[in-house]
């Protein structure tokens, strides 16, 4: 079973965000692996262990993204593809998918895993677009996988607490819902093995694609608050009496 | 300009966010006179749309489209596109949309701008969407001939829908070319006896900030006192402290009570999507930067373990 | 320490060669004492390799996401959960860092071992850290260094995975710091198959959880080490002690009641117990330096988070200057603790890296290198434990009334912290080691200390190669003058007491304090000075300046105490005059309050300790 996991480097949740001229100051960001992608990697590693398979990490991003690769290799992935690209934030999901597809189309992966969405731009499309470009079957919000020989059963999360088991023919591209598993920690041995694992590095310009997002980014801003928020402050007793007043007299709870 | 709105069905009802998307399309039409068409695959629901102002309602002859299937939907839309060539496809940003619309984007080779919260027209279409977990927002202008967008739940109010006349045109799609690689199984619910929070008047909702399972009764006591239902954010359900049926947000229920009392909920975007329609929101969190304060009417930065028991006693 | 050293008194002053290049001393224990600032480098957090950074991040992930959430349960004694986490730590490789690869370990450098405990400390659970460190340090190392092939195979493989926990049982009711006075006995049985042990060992960390215990007993008059399995007949585990702090760790008395230990379980040779007992403790000390530094760091975060929310007179108490003063000093102490601890591991690793890994005596030589760094290890232990103690105390104060209430975290930090100044050799024992080792290295000429005494008497403030407009030029002079004063004090002490100095604790304690303060200044400066220009260096500038300021003050105070005690009445005035003259000539008058203001401002900007 050959599995490809699409992973991305993003800003951590506590990164300071500042904008000037509609550009986010990248230097101040604390960069980490996109959390939803760690669930995708873990699911791939679990299947690798069951099927004696091979896991390849694929990331598109600047030099700094090699940290994502190293972390993934340390956790047990076998090799990696790093497509170097400095300005992914202006690209559409479709363009990004085309770049990645061009690079991986001859690898004949049985499975492509991606995290549900990235914590920065959050389009939640990549793995599904690639399924169309490569003519793979697909599923999104996958909450469970069962694999027997060439049969893949997946459990999908639907809305309002509903679920659905489906059978997919391989090859398939799955977008993994966070919480499907418990991502492992890198072991010290795993970390030490990183330097011996192959990383295929290529600049995206070498792939010779002409791209056009089909939209322009006009503005990046800090969202305006639509609501007036009243801050309730003071000592505990003070807060309690203010809240009591609001609940009884304004909202009129019984 | 031609706009095509997809009307999704969920549990044999129209998905609320589809109607909100229709409002968005009508809004554009008001400013530039665009034609607004809609597509509905669940033919049982055609009547429910007959009072809305539409330039056309496309309905299929094919029975197999009543139930969601990504590859069949994809092919049907491919044929719709060939015939109608809409400039803009509009979807609700639902779980179903995430499952197949990106394929449509690839198939038609047009961009898909997902998870938008606003749309405007002046010379061209511009949309707003949250980025960086809603800590920032970006404004995009569409430059391509055709594009797809999807709207987050709650971006528009279905109450604003324009009523009027709507002609439906039945289409017959040739789906014989679809190679079936996906076999969709039965839908099921995991939790026994689901709780319907969507009609609750008051909700006391619990987040990770409650600290540990043993503290849940603090929230329950308050809920008892004010006749509220208990809701929760995803981490609390994942930790097993509350049943899945209590979960509010993009993977749980969407609610709009009179009062949403958030205890220790930081307000990840996936949660906010499910409760931002609440009439009044009170939020308590230790983290003064918690995103939930952005949409709260009353914000308390403090320790809920100290405040709530006293409040419950006081009421 | 207990063995007398032979003094080479036959050298005359003229015979001392003027050593030009002292940088060749890099990697030798105590080299900081004599290497001038322009010939001295330290290892520090900024020097972590890519791999080490990844070790740090996986340890931190595990600590924050796995251990910290169950902290509440680990505060009380919880054997099952502690062992479960211990085993998981083993699976990740955290327990096998010092264990050779052929026994399932990782055999990584000492800095990596330090990094792992540093970042695991992010669990903010001192009890668990004590459990883990007692295993990886004194539990494992005696077998790594002194075990034979069979012993290594049998024990180390299981220690590495966490399947077995180890413990180290030295202290007895009548033999604590003076461990060799132990009364536990062992004799060979008639069949010659077993040693029969009788006696008891107290305050044994991990005692009731461990499968194996390293202990010590006298065979006749020969102090000898044994590996005792829990399953040995006559091995009895006492009740859990009720402790002031680290209540989630196991501490018991172990009784040997005609305990039958197979002969093959003797560790090392008959009579080698003393060396094994003491040498095993050194490594534990610099690691304790790291865990206490980490504790000091998390105490800042904890106090800051509270202070930010706490409002008095309708503003956050972080806005009050007296609290800013506390916070600034907390940052400086944490910086000092980290600096000396990693300087120590770095110097040890530097020397170990030059050994031939395949030679038969590799582990013996490694142990010697660690022993050679006894002075650094003791400094790291003292600076770390005192930094944490003072931060914990300030922490309680910042919490105010809430600091005295168990519901808030400050009280537990305060109780948990206390043991650090006691175990792994009390801080007093460590001061004896510092003073005694300084003396020994001078007399045995393991380092050119007496050369330097001679040169410094000629030239109290030798010219260094730094450029005149170095931003810390006055601090450079302060440190070099301090070195001269320190060497001067040692010289006077040797003249007065000879090698009896090691028994003169009134004099030895201030001397040790002087060495500690000096090492902090020297290593802090070196850490700062070798950084590339940039934000990090800028942020460290005020911290290193204030650190030098406060350590220089303590050093001066100790000199003021020593001189009247050791000089003849007729000399005291002149000696002090000349020392004060030299200090005054420096014209070193930093604005300490301004420095602390900047430090605190930076802390508030980051919301946590910001130097790594």
mmCIF file of N, CA, C and O in Angstrom, chain B residues 230-287:
data_model
loop_
_atom_site.group_PDB
_atom_site.id
_atom_site.type_symbol
_atom_site.label_atom_id
_atom_site.label_comp_id
_atom_site.label_asym_id
_atom_site.label_seq_id
_atom_site.Cartn_x
_atom_site.Cartn_y
_atom_site.Cartn_z
ATOM 1 N N UNK B 230 -28.226 21.777 28.109
ATOM 2 C CA UNK B 230 -26.754 21.761 28.120
ATOM 3 C C UNK B 230 -26.239 21.517 26.702
ATOM 4 O O UNK B 230 -26.701 20.602 26.016
ATOM 5 N N UNK B 231 -25.330 22.378 26.274
ATOM 6 C CA UNK B 231 -24.656 22.159 24.996
ATOM 7 C C UNK B 231 -23.165 22.066 25.260
ATOM 8 O O UNK B 231 -22.725 22.177 26.405
ATOM 9 N N UNK B 232 -22.390 21.838 24.201
ATOM 10 C CA UNK B 232 -20.953 21.766 24.448
ATOM 11 C C UNK B 232 -20.173 22.019 23.165
ATOM 12 O O UNK B 232 -20.718 21.986 22.067
ATOM 13 N N UNK B 233 -18.882 22.282 23.344
ATOM 14 C CA UNK B 233 -17.993 22.389 22.187
ATOM 15 C C UNK B 233 -17.404 21.010 21.915
ATOM 16 O O UNK B 233 -17.517 20.098 22.733
ATOM 17 N N UNK B 234 -16.762 20.881 20.791
ATOM 18 C CA UNK B 234 -16.284 19.562 20.378
ATOM 19 C C UNK B 234 -15.281 18.899 21.342
ATOM 20 O O UNK B 234 -15.395 17.711 21.629
ATOM 21 N N UNK B 235 -14.291 19.656 21.861
ATOM 22 C CA UNK B 235 -13.304 18.988 22.724
ATOM 23 C C UNK B 235 -13.933 18.279 23.925
ATOM 24 O O UNK B 235 -13.453 17.237 24.355
ATOM 25 N N UNK B 236 -15.006 18.855 24.448
ATOM 26 C CA UNK B 236 -15.658 18.264 25.617
ATOM 27 C C UNK B 236 -16.303 16.930 25.243
ATOM 28 O O UNK B 236 -16.266 15.962 26.012
ATOM 29 N N UNK B 237 -16.869 16.885 24.059
ATOM 30 C CA UNK B 237 -17.480 15.639 23.572
ATOM 31 C C UNK B 237 -16.386 14.615 23.245
ATOM 32 O O UNK B 237 -16.480 13.444 23.619
ATOM 33 N N UNK B 238 -15.326 15.090 22.607
ATOM 34 C CA UNK B 238 -14.227 14.184 22.272
ATOM 35 C C UNK B 238 -13.621 13.565 23.528
ATOM 36 O O UNK B 238 -13.190 12.416 23.531
ATOM 37 N N UNK B 239 -13.595 14.343 24.603
ATOM 38 C CA UNK B 239 -13.035 13.836 25.857
ATOM 39 C C UNK B 239 -14.008 12.888 26.554
ATOM 40 O O UNK B 239 -13.658 12.261 27.550
ATOM 41 N N UNK B 240 -15.231 12.796 26.037
ATOM 42 C CA UNK B 240 -16.211 11.882 26.620
ATOM 43 C C UNK B 240 -16.934 12.456 27.834
ATOM 44 O O UNK B 240 -17.607 11.742 28.564
ATOM 45 N N UNK B 241 -16.823 13.748 28.073
ATOM 46 C CA UNK B 241 -17.457 14.334 29.256
ATOM 47 C C UNK B 241 -18.949 14.555 29.034
ATOM 48 O O UNK B 241 -19.727 14.582 29.968
ATOM 49 N N UNK B 242 -19.319 14.770 27.759
ATOM 50 C CA UNK B 242 -20.732 14.928 27.422
ATOM 51 C C UNK B 242 -21.016 14.135 26.143
ATOM 52 O O UNK B 242 -20.109 13.873 25.348
ATOM 53 N N UNK B 243 -22.307 13.790 25.961
ATOM 54 C CA UNK B 243 -22.696 12.989 24.807
ATOM 55 C C UNK B 243 -22.600 13.803 23.512
ATOM 56 O O UNK B 243 -22.773 15.025 23.509
ATOM 57 N N UNK B 244 -22.343 13.096 22.428
ATOM 58 C CA UNK B 244 -22.203 13.738 21.126
ATOM 59 C C UNK B 244 -23.424 14.588 20.771
ATOM 60 O O UNK B 244 -23.314 15.611 20.096
ATOM 61 N N UNK B 245 -24.578 14.164 21.243
ATOM 62 C CA UNK B 245 -25.802 14.884 20.892
ATOM 63 C C UNK B 245 -25.827 16.296 21.482
ATOM 64 O O UNK B 245 -26.704 17.088 21.160
ATOM 65 N N UNK B 246 -24.885 16.597 22.356
ATOM 66 C CA UNK B 246 -24.833 17.941 22.963
ATOM 67 C C UNK B 246 -23.951 18.888 22.164
ATOM 68 O O UNK B 246 -23.858 20.067 22.482
ATOM 69 N N UNK B 247 -23.290 18.354 21.154
ATOM 70 C CA UNK B 247 -22.268 19.146 20.476
ATOM 71 C C UNK B 247 -22.860 20.203 19.546
ATOM 72 O O UNK B 247 -23.745 19.927 18.743
ATOM 73 N N UNK B 248 -22.321 21.416 19.683
ATOM 74 C CA UNK B 248 -22.775 22.527 18.849
ATOM 75 C C UNK B 248 -21.609 22.983 17.973
ATOM 76 O O UNK B 248 -20.480 23.070 18.444
ATOM 77 N N UNK B 249 -21.893 23.228 16.708
ATOM 78 C CA UNK B 249 -20.822 23.676 15.814
ATOM 79 C C UNK B 249 -20.912 22.986 14.476
ATOM 80 O O UNK B 249 -21.894 22.305 14.183
ATOM 81 N N UNK B 250 -19.882 23.122 13.686
ATOM 82 C CA UNK B 250 -19.963 22.633 12.308
ATOM 83 C C UNK B 250 -20.134 21.125 12.242
ATOM 84 O O UNK B 250 -20.722 20.613 11.310
ATOM 85 N N UNK B 251 -19.638 20.393 13.232
ATOM 86 C CA UNK B 251 -19.858 18.955 13.199
ATOM 87 C C UNK B 251 -20.961 18.535 14.179
ATOM 88 O O UNK B 251 -21.173 17.364 14.417
ATOM 89 N N UNK B 252 -21.647 19.511 14.755
ATOM 90 C CA UNK B 252 -22.749 19.199 15.657
ATOM 91 C C UNK B 252 -23.993 19.938 15.214
ATOM 92 O O UNK B 252 -24.279 20.034 14.027
ATOM 93 N N UNK B 253 -24.718 20.472 16.154
ATOM 94 C CA UNK B 253 -25.962 21.146 15.808
ATOM 95 C C UNK B 253 -25.749 22.646 15.639
ATOM 96 O O UNK B 253 -24.821 23.228 16.199
ATOM 97 N N UNK B 254 -26.621 23.226 14.851
ATOM 98 C CA UNK B 254 -26.613 24.681 14.688
ATOM 99 C C UNK B 254 -27.793 25.223 15.494
ATOM 100 O O UNK B 254 -28.921 24.774 15.326
ATOM 101 N N UNK B 255 -27.516 26.140 16.386
ATOM 102 C CA UNK B 255 -28.563 26.601 17.310
ATOM 103 C C UNK B 255 -28.708 28.114 17.248
ATOM 104 O O UNK B 255 -27.790 28.838 16.851
ATOM 105 N N UNK B 256 -29.882 28.595 17.652
ATOM 106 C CA UNK B 256 -30.081 30.042 17.741
ATOM 107 C C UNK B 256 -31.030 30.372 18.897
ATOM 108 O O UNK B 256 -32.128 30.852 18.686
ATOM 109 N N UNK B 257 -30.608 30.051 20.119
ATOM 110 C CA UNK B 257 -31.481 30.281 21.273
ATOM 111 C C UNK B 257 -31.556 31.768 21.654
ATOM 112 O O UNK B 257 -30.798 32.583 21.116
ATOM 113 N N UNK B 258 -32.443 32.082 22.604
ATOM 114 C CA UNK B 258 -32.520 33.457 23.133
ATOM 115 C C UNK B 258 -31.259 33.783 23.917
ATOM 116 O O UNK B 258 -30.789 34.909 23.905
ATOM 117 N N UNK B 259 -30.786 32.777 24.636
ATOM 118 C CA UNK B 259 -29.564 32.986 25.418
ATOM 119 C C UNK B 259 -28.592 31.843 25.174
ATOM 120 O O UNK B 259 -28.943 30.673 25.325
ATOM 121 N N UNK B 260 -27.388 32.196 24.832
ATOM 122 C CA UNK B 260 -26.309 31.207 24.735
ATOM 123 C C UNK B 260 -25.279 31.586 25.781
ATOM 124 O O UNK B 260 -24.643 32.637 25.699
ATOM 125 N N UNK B 261 -25.156 30.763 26.798
ATOM 126 C CA UNK B 261 -24.262 31.057 27.921
ATOM 127 C C UNK B 261 -23.044 30.143 27.779
ATOM 128 O O UNK B 261 -23.118 28.953 28.059
ATOM 129 N N UNK B 262 -21.923 30.701 27.305
ATOM 130 C CA UNK B 262 -20.740 29.887 26.989
ATOM 131 C C UNK B 262 -19.781 29.862 28.176
ATOM 132 O O UNK B 262 -19.277 30.899 28.599
ATOM 133 N N UNK B 263 -19.560 28.676 28.715
ATOM 134 C CA UNK B 263 -18.678 28.531 29.870
ATOM 135 C C UNK B 263 -17.353 27.909 29.445
ATOM 136 O O UNK B 263 -17.303 26.753 29.060
ATOM 137 N N UNK B 264 -16.300 28.690 29.470
ATOM 138 C CA UNK B 264 -14.977 28.146 29.145
ATOM 139 C C UNK B 264 -14.839 27.699 27.703
ATOM 140 O O UNK B 264 -14.128 26.757 27.407
ATOM 141 N N UNK B 265 -15.568 28.377 26.819
ATOM 142 C CA UNK B 265 -15.456 28.076 25.391
ATOM 143 C C UNK B 265 -14.620 29.180 24.759
ATOM 144 O O UNK B 265 -14.955 30.353 24.862
ATOM 145 N N UNK B 266 -13.514 28.809 24.124
ATOM 146 C CA UNK B 266 -12.650 29.846 23.563
ATOM 147 C C UNK B 266 -13.263 30.376 22.273
ATOM 148 O O UNK B 266 -13.116 31.542 21.948
ATOM 149 N N UNK B 267 -13.955 29.496 21.533
ATOM 150 C CA UNK B 267 -14.642 29.973 20.344
ATOM 151 C C UNK B 267 -13.903 29.699 19.060
ATOM 152 O O UNK B 267 -13.702 30.607 18.247
ATOM 153 N N UNK B 268 -13.465 28.455 18.881
ATOM 154 C CA UNK B 268 -12.888 28.070 17.596
ATOM 155 C C UNK B 268 -13.945 28.304 16.526
ATOM 156 O O UNK B 268 -15.142 28.205 16.797
ATOM 157 N N UNK B 269 -13.497 28.614 15.333
ATOM 158 C CA UNK B 269 -14.424 28.982 14.276
ATOM 159 C C UNK B 269 -15.477 27.900 14.043
ATOM 160 O O UNK B 269 -16.647 28.187 13.822
ATOM 161 N N UNK B 270 -15.054 26.628 14.179
ATOM 162 C CA UNK B 270 -15.994 25.527 13.969
ATOM 163 C C UNK B 270 -17.127 25.560 14.985
ATOM 164 O O UNK B 270 -18.220 25.076 14.726
ATOM 165 N N UNK B 271 -16.868 26.112 16.155
ATOM 166 C CA UNK B 271 -17.924 26.224 17.159
ATOM 167 C C UNK B 271 -18.801 27.446 16.877
ATOM 168 O O UNK B 271 -20.028 27.379 16.923
ATOM 169 N N UNK B 272 -18.147 28.556 16.585
ATOM 170 C CA UNK B 272 -18.887 29.806 16.367
ATOM 171 C C UNK B 272 -19.924 29.655 15.256
ATOM 172 O O UNK B 272 -21.021 30.214 15.334
ATOM 173 N N UNK B 273 -19.574 28.883 14.243
ATOM 174 C CA UNK B 273 -20.484 28.672 13.125
ATOM 175 C C UNK B 273 -21.821 28.116 13.608
ATOM 176 O O UNK B 273 -22.874 28.420 13.064
ATOM 177 N N UNK B 274 -21.768 27.332 14.678
ATOM 178 C CA UNK B 274 -22.983 26.678 15.145
ATOM 179 C C UNK B 274 -23.824 27.494 16.109
ATOM 180 O O UNK B 274 -24.933 27.084 16.447
ATOM 181 N N UNK B 275 -23.324 28.645 16.587
ATOM 182 C CA UNK B 275 -24.085 29.342 17.623
ATOM 183 C C UNK B 275 -24.130 30.857 17.449
ATOM 184 O O UNK B 275 -24.714 31.561 18.241
ATOM 185 N N UNK B 276 -23.500 31.341 16.361
ATOM 186 C CA UNK B 276 -23.407 32.800 16.261
ATOM 187 C C UNK B 276 -24.753 33.462 15.993
ATOM 188 O O UNK B 276 -24.895 34.671 16.165
ATOM 189 N N UNK B 277 -25.764 32.660 15.621
ATOM 190 C CA UNK B 277 -27.095 33.215 15.424
ATOM 191 C C UNK B 277 -27.871 33.413 16.724
ATOM 192 O O UNK B 277 -29.015 33.862 16.690
ATOM 193 N N UNK B 278 -27.276 33.092 17.849
ATOM 194 C CA UNK B 278 -27.972 33.245 19.133
ATOM 195 C C UNK B 278 -28.314 34.710 19.378
ATOM 196 O O UNK B 278 -27.549 35.596 19.013
ATOM 197 N N UNK B 279 -29.475 34.939 20.023
ATOM 198 C CA UNK B 279 -29.899 36.332 20.219
ATOM 199 C C UNK B 279 -29.019 37.065 21.217
ATOM 200 O O UNK B 279 -28.637 38.198 21.015
ATOM 201 N N UNK B 280 -28.743 36.417 22.342
ATOM 202 C CA UNK B 280 -27.864 37.022 23.340
ATOM 203 C C UNK B 280 -26.791 36.005 23.704
ATOM 204 O O UNK B 280 -27.093 34.832 23.924
ATOM 205 N N UNK B 281 -25.564 36.463 23.766
ATOM 206 C CA UNK B 281 -24.473 35.554 24.112
ATOM 207 C C UNK B 281 -23.728 36.106 25.321
ATOM 208 O O UNK B 281 -23.304 37.266 25.326
ATOM 209 N N UNK B 282 -23.644 35.265 26.354
ATOM 210 C CA UNK B 282 -22.794 35.599 27.498
ATOM 211 C C UNK B 282 -21.630 34.610 27.476
ATOM 212 O O UNK B 282 -21.849 33.404 27.336
ATOM 213 N N UNK B 283 -20.410 35.110 27.589
ATOM 214 C CA UNK B 283 -19.262 34.204 27.539
ATOM 215 C C UNK B 283 -18.345 34.447 28.725
ATOM 216 O O UNK B 283 -18.049 35.595 29.063
ATOM 217 N N UNK B 284 -17.942 33.353 29.351
ATOM 218 C CA UNK B 284 -16.944 33.435 30.424
ATOM 219 C C UNK B 284 -15.729 32.638 29.994
ATOM 220 O O UNK B 284 -15.835 31.472 29.628
ATOM 221 N N UNK B 285 -14.571 33.278 30.041
ATOM 222 C CA UNK B 285 -13.345 32.558 29.721
ATOM 223 C C UNK B 285 -12.203 33.231 30.462
ATOM 224 O O UNK B 285 -12.233 34.424 30.735
ATOM 225 N N UNK B 286 -11.203 32.412 30.796
ATOM 226 C CA UNK B 286 -10.016 32.978 31.451
ATOM 227 C C UNK B 286 -9.156 33.736 30.456
ATOM 228 O O UNK B 286 -8.363 34.585 30.833
ATOM 229 N N UNK B 287 -9.291 33.351 29.183
ATOM 230 C CA UNK B 287 -8.431 33.916 28.150
ATOM 231 C C UNK B 287 -9.048 35.183 27.588
ATOM 232 O O UNK B 287 -10.060 35.142 26.905
#
